[in-house]
Short mmCIF file of C-alpha atoms in Angstrom, two decimals:
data_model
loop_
_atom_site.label_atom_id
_atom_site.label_comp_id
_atom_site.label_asym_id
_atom_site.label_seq_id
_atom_site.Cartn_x
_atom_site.Cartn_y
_atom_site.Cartn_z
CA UNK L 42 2.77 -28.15 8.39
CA UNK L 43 4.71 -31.17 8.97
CA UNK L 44 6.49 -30.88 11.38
CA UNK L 45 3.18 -29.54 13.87
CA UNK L 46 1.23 -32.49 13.04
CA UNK L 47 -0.85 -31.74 10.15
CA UNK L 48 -1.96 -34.38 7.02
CA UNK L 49 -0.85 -32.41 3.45
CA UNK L 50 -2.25 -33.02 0.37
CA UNK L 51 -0.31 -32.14 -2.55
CA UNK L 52 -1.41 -31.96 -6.26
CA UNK L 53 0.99 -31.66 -9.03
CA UNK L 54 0.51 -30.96 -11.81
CA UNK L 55 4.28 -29.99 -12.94
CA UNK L 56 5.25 -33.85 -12.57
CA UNK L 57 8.16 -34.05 -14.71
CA UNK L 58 10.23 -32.19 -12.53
CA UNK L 59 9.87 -34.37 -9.55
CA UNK L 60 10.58 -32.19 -6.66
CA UNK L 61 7.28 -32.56 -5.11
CA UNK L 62 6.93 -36.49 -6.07
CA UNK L 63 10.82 -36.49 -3.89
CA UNK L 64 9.33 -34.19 -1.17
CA UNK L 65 6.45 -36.85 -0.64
CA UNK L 66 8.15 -40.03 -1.16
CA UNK L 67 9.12 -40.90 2.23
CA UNK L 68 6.90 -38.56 4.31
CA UNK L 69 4.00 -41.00 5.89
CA UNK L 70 1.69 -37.59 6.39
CA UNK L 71 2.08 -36.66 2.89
CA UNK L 72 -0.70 -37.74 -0.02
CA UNK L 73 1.06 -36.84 -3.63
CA UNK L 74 -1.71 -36.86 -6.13
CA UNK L 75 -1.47 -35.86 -9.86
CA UNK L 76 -2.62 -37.07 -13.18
CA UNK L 77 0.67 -37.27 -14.88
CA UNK L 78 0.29 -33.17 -16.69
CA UNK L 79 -0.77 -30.04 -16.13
CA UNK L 80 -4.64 -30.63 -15.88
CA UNK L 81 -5.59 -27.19 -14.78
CA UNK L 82 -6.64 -26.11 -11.44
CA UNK L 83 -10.13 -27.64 -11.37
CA UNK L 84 -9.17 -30.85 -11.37
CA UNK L 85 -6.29 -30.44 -8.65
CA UNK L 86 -8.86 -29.21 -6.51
CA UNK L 87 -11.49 -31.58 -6.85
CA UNK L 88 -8.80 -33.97 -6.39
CA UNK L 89 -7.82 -33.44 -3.19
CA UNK L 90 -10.60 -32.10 -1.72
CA UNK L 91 -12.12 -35.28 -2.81
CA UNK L 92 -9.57 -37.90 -1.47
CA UNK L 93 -9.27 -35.55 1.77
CA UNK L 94 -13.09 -36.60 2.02
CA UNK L 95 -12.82 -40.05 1.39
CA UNK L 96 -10.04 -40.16 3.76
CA UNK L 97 -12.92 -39.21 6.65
CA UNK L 98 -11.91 -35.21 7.44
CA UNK L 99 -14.10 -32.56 7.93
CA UNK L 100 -12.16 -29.69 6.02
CA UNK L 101 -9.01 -29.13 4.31
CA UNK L 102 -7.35 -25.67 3.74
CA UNK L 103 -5.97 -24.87 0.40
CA UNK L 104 -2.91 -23.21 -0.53
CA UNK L 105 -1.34 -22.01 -3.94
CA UNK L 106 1.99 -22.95 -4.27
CA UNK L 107 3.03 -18.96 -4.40
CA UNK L 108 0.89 -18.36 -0.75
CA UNK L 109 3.04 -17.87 2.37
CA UNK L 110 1.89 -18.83 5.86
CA UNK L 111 3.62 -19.89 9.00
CA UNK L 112 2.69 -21.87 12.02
CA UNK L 113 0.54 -19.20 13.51
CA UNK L 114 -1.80 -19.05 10.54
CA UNK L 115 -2.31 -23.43 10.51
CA UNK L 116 -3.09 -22.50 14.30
CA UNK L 117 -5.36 -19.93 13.75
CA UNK L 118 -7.28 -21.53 10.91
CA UNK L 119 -7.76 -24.80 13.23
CA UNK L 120 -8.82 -23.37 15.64
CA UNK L 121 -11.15 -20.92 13.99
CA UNK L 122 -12.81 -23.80 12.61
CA UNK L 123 -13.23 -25.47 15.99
CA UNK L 124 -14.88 -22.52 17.39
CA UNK L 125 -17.45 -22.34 15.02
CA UNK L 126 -18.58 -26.04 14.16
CA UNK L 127 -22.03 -24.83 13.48
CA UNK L 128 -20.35 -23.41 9.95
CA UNK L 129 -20.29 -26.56 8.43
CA UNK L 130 -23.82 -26.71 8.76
CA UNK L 131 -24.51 -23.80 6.03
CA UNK L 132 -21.36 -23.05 4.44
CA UNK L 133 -19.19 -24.47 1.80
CA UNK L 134 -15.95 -22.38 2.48
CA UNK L 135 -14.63 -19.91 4.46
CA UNK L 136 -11.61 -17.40 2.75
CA UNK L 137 -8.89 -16.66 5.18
CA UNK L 138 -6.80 -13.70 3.92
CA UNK L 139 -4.95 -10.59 5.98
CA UNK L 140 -5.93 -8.06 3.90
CA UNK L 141 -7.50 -5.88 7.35
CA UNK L 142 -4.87 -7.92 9.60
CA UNK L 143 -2.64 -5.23 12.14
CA UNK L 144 -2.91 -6.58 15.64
CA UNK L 145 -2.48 -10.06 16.16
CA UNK L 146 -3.96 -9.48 19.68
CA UNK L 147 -7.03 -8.15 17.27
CA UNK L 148 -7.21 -11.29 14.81
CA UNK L 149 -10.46 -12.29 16.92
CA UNK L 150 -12.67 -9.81 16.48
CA UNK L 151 -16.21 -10.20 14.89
CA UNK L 152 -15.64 -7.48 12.67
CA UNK L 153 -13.60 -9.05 10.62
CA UNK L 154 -15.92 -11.74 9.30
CA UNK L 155 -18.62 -11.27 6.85
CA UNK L 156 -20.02 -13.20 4.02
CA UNK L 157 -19.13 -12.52 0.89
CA UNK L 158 -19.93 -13.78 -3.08
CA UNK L 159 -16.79 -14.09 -4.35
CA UNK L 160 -13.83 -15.55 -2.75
CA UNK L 161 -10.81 -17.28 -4.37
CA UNK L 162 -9.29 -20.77 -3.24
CA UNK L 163 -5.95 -19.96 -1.72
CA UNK L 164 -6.42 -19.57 2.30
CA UNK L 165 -9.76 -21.08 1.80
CA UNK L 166 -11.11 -23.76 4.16
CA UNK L 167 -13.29 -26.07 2.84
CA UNK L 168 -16.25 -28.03 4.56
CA UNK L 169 -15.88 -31.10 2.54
CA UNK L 170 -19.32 -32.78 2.97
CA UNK L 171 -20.80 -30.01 1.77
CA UNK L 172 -18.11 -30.07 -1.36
CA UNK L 173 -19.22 -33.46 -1.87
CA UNK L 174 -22.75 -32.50 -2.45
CA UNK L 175 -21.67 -29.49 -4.99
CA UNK L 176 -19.86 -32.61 -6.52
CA UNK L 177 -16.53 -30.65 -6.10
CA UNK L 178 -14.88 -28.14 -7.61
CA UNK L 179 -15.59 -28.02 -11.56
CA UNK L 180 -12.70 -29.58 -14.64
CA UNK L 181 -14.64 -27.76 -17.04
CA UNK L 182 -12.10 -24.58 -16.10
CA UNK L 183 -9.01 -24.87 -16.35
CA UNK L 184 -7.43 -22.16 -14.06
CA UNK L 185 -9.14 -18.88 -14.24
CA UNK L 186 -12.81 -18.70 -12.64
CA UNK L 187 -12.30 -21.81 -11.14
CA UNK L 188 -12.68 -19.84 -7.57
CA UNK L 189 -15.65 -18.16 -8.82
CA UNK L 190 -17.17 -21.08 -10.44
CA UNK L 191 -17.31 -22.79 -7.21
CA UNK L 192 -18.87 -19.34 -5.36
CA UNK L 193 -21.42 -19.90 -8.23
CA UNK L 194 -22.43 -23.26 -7.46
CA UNK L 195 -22.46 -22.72 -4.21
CA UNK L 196 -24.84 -19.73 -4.14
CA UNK L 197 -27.13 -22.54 -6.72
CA UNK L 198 -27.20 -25.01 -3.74
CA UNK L 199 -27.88 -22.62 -1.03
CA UNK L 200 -24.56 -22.38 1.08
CA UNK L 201 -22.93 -19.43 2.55
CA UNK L 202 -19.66 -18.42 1.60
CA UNK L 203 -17.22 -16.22 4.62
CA UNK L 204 -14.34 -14.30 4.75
CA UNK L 205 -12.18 -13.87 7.57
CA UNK L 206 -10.00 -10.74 6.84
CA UNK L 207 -7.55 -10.83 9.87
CA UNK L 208 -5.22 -13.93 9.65
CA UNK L 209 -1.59 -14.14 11.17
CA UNK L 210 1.01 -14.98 9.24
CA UNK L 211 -0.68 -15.33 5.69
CA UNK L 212 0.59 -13.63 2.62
CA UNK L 213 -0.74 -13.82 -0.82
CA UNK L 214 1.27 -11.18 -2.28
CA UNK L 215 5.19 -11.18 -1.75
CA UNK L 216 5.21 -14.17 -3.85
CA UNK L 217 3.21 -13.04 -6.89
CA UNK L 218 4.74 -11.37 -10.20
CA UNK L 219 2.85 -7.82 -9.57
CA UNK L 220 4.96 -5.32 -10.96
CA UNK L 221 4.42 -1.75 -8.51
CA UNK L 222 2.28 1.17 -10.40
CA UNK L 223 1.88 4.31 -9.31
CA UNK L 224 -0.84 6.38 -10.99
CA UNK L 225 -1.43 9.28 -9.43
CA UNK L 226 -0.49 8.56 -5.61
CA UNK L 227 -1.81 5.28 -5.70
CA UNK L 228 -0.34 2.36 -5.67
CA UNK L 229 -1.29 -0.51 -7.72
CA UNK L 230 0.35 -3.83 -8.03
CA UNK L 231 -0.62 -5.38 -11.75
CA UNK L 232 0.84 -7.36 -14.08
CA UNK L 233 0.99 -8.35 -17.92
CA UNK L 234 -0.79 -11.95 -18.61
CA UNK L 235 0.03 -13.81 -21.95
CA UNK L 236 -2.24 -13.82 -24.58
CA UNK L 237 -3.09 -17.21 -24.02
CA UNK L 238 -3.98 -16.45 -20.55
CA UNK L 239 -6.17 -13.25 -21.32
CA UNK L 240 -8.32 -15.68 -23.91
CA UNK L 241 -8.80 -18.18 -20.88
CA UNK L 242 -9.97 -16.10 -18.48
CA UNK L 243 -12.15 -13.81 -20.90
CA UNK L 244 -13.41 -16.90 -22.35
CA UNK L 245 -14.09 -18.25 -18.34
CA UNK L 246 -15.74 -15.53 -17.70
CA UNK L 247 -18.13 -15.31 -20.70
CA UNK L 248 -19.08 -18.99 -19.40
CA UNK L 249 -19.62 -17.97 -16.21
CA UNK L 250 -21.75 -14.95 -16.75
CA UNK L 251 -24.43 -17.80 -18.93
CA UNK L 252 -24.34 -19.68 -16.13
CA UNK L 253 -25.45 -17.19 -13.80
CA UNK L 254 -27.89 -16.14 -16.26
CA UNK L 255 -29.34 -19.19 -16.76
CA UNK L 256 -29.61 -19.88 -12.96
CA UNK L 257 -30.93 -16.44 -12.24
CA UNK L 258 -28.58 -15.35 -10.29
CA UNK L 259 -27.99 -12.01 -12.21
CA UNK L 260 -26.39 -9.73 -9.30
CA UNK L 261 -23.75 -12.29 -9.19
CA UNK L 262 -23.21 -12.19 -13.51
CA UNK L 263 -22.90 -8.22 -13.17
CA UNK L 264 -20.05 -8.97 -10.23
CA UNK L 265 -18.04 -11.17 -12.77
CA UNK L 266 -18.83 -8.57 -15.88
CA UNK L 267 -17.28 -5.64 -14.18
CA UNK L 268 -13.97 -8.26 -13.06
CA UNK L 269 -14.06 -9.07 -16.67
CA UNK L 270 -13.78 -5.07 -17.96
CA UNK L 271 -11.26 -4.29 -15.10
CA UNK L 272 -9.38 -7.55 -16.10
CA UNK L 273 -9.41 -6.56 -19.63
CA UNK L 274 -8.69 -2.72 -19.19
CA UNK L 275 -5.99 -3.41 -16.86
CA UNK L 276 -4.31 -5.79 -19.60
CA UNK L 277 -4.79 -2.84 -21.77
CA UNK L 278 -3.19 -0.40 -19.60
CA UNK L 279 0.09 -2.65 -18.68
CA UNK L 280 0.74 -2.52 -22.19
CA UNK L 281 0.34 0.71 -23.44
CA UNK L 282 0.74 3.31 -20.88
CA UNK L 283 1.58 1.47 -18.16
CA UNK L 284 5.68 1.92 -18.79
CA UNK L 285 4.73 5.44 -17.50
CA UNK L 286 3.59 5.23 -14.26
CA UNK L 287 5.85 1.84 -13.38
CA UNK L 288 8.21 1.99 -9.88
CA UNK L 289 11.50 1.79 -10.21
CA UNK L 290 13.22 0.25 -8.05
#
């Protein structure tokens, strides 16, 4: 991103080991923000969505740290987001991802773009004046539902949220910890959370579904209740019978 030109924001919230604060120190294009811990997710992205705001641009995209791209997804996205201006206007995000990419001589198409309810951050650009008025992302969660959260709020304050399924060059999965499942002829890629983790998100998501309540918006509490009962039976699954139908490798 660098090297073609491109302002990076980077929150950290794994300070102590320094390799980002090292990676930052002497590169002019490089903002290095954290709050001295791990503060959660929430807070990194209202962060530097914030100061990308206050520093006068119109969007920033987000990455997770385990997200691959290359130069021809930056490209893309940029110029994706130049083609359709009028966006800005009634959306708060768009989601890039590759899930139907096969072609990149097809990565245009129309077809590929259609608004959705839930998207998550990574590969997601963000129309930051309209972020300002949802008053950012939310602290109140601390990793899981933080995506969603923001979908919510966004839905409350009447913007669009789109998903562009064809992207070169992006990968959200050869990263991750998925271990390979196959049940039956299909292949799933799961994993085991701690239980730590499972309490945070079920506890996330029991906040979330209120909120939806309260704010009427009950099509999108039913969408996070069956997440929540897939989340909880695949947990349950990993750990039982799930040695059964692992890959090996």
């Amino acid at each position: 991103a660098l090297i073609l030109g491109y302002p990076v924001y980077v929150y950290d919230n794994s300070p102590e080991k320094q390799n980002s604060k090292e990676f930052a120190k002497n590169r002019g294009n490089v903002v290095y923000l954290t709050c001295g811990k791990n503060a959660g997710l929430g807070l990194g992205m209202a962060s530097v969505c914030a100061q990308a705001y206050y520093d006068q641009y119109p969007a920033l995209v987000f990455f997770d740290q385990d997200t691959v791209f290359n130069e021809h997804t930056l490209d893309f996205i940029e110029g994706y987001f130049s083609n359709n201006i009028d966006f800005s206007e009634n959306y708060s995000a768009i989601q890039f991802n590759a899930i139907n990419f096969l072609n990149v001589n097809e990565h245009n198409e129309i077809k590929h773009f259609k608004n959705v309810s839930l998207a998550i951050n990574s590969g997601s650009l963000f129309y930051l004046r309209n972020l300002q008025k949802l008053n950012w992302h939310s602290d109140k969660y601390f990793v899981d539902c933080v995506d969603y959260e923001f979908c919510l709020n966004s839905q409350i304050h009447g913007y669009k949220i789109g998903e562009f399924s064809a992207t070169p060059g992006f990968d959200h999965s050869s990263e991750q910890d998925d271990v390979v499942y196959d049940v039956f002829g299909r292949r799933y890629l799961l994993r085991a959370y701690s239980l730590n983790r499972i309490v945070d998100s079920t506890t996330a998501s029991l906040k979330l579904i209120f909120k939806a309540s309260f704010y009427c918006r009950l099509r999108f509490g039913f969408d996070i209740v069956k997440l929540l009962t897939v989340y909880i039976a695949t947990q349950i699954f990993v750990r039982t019978v799930g040695w059964f139908f692992k890959k090996r490798i």
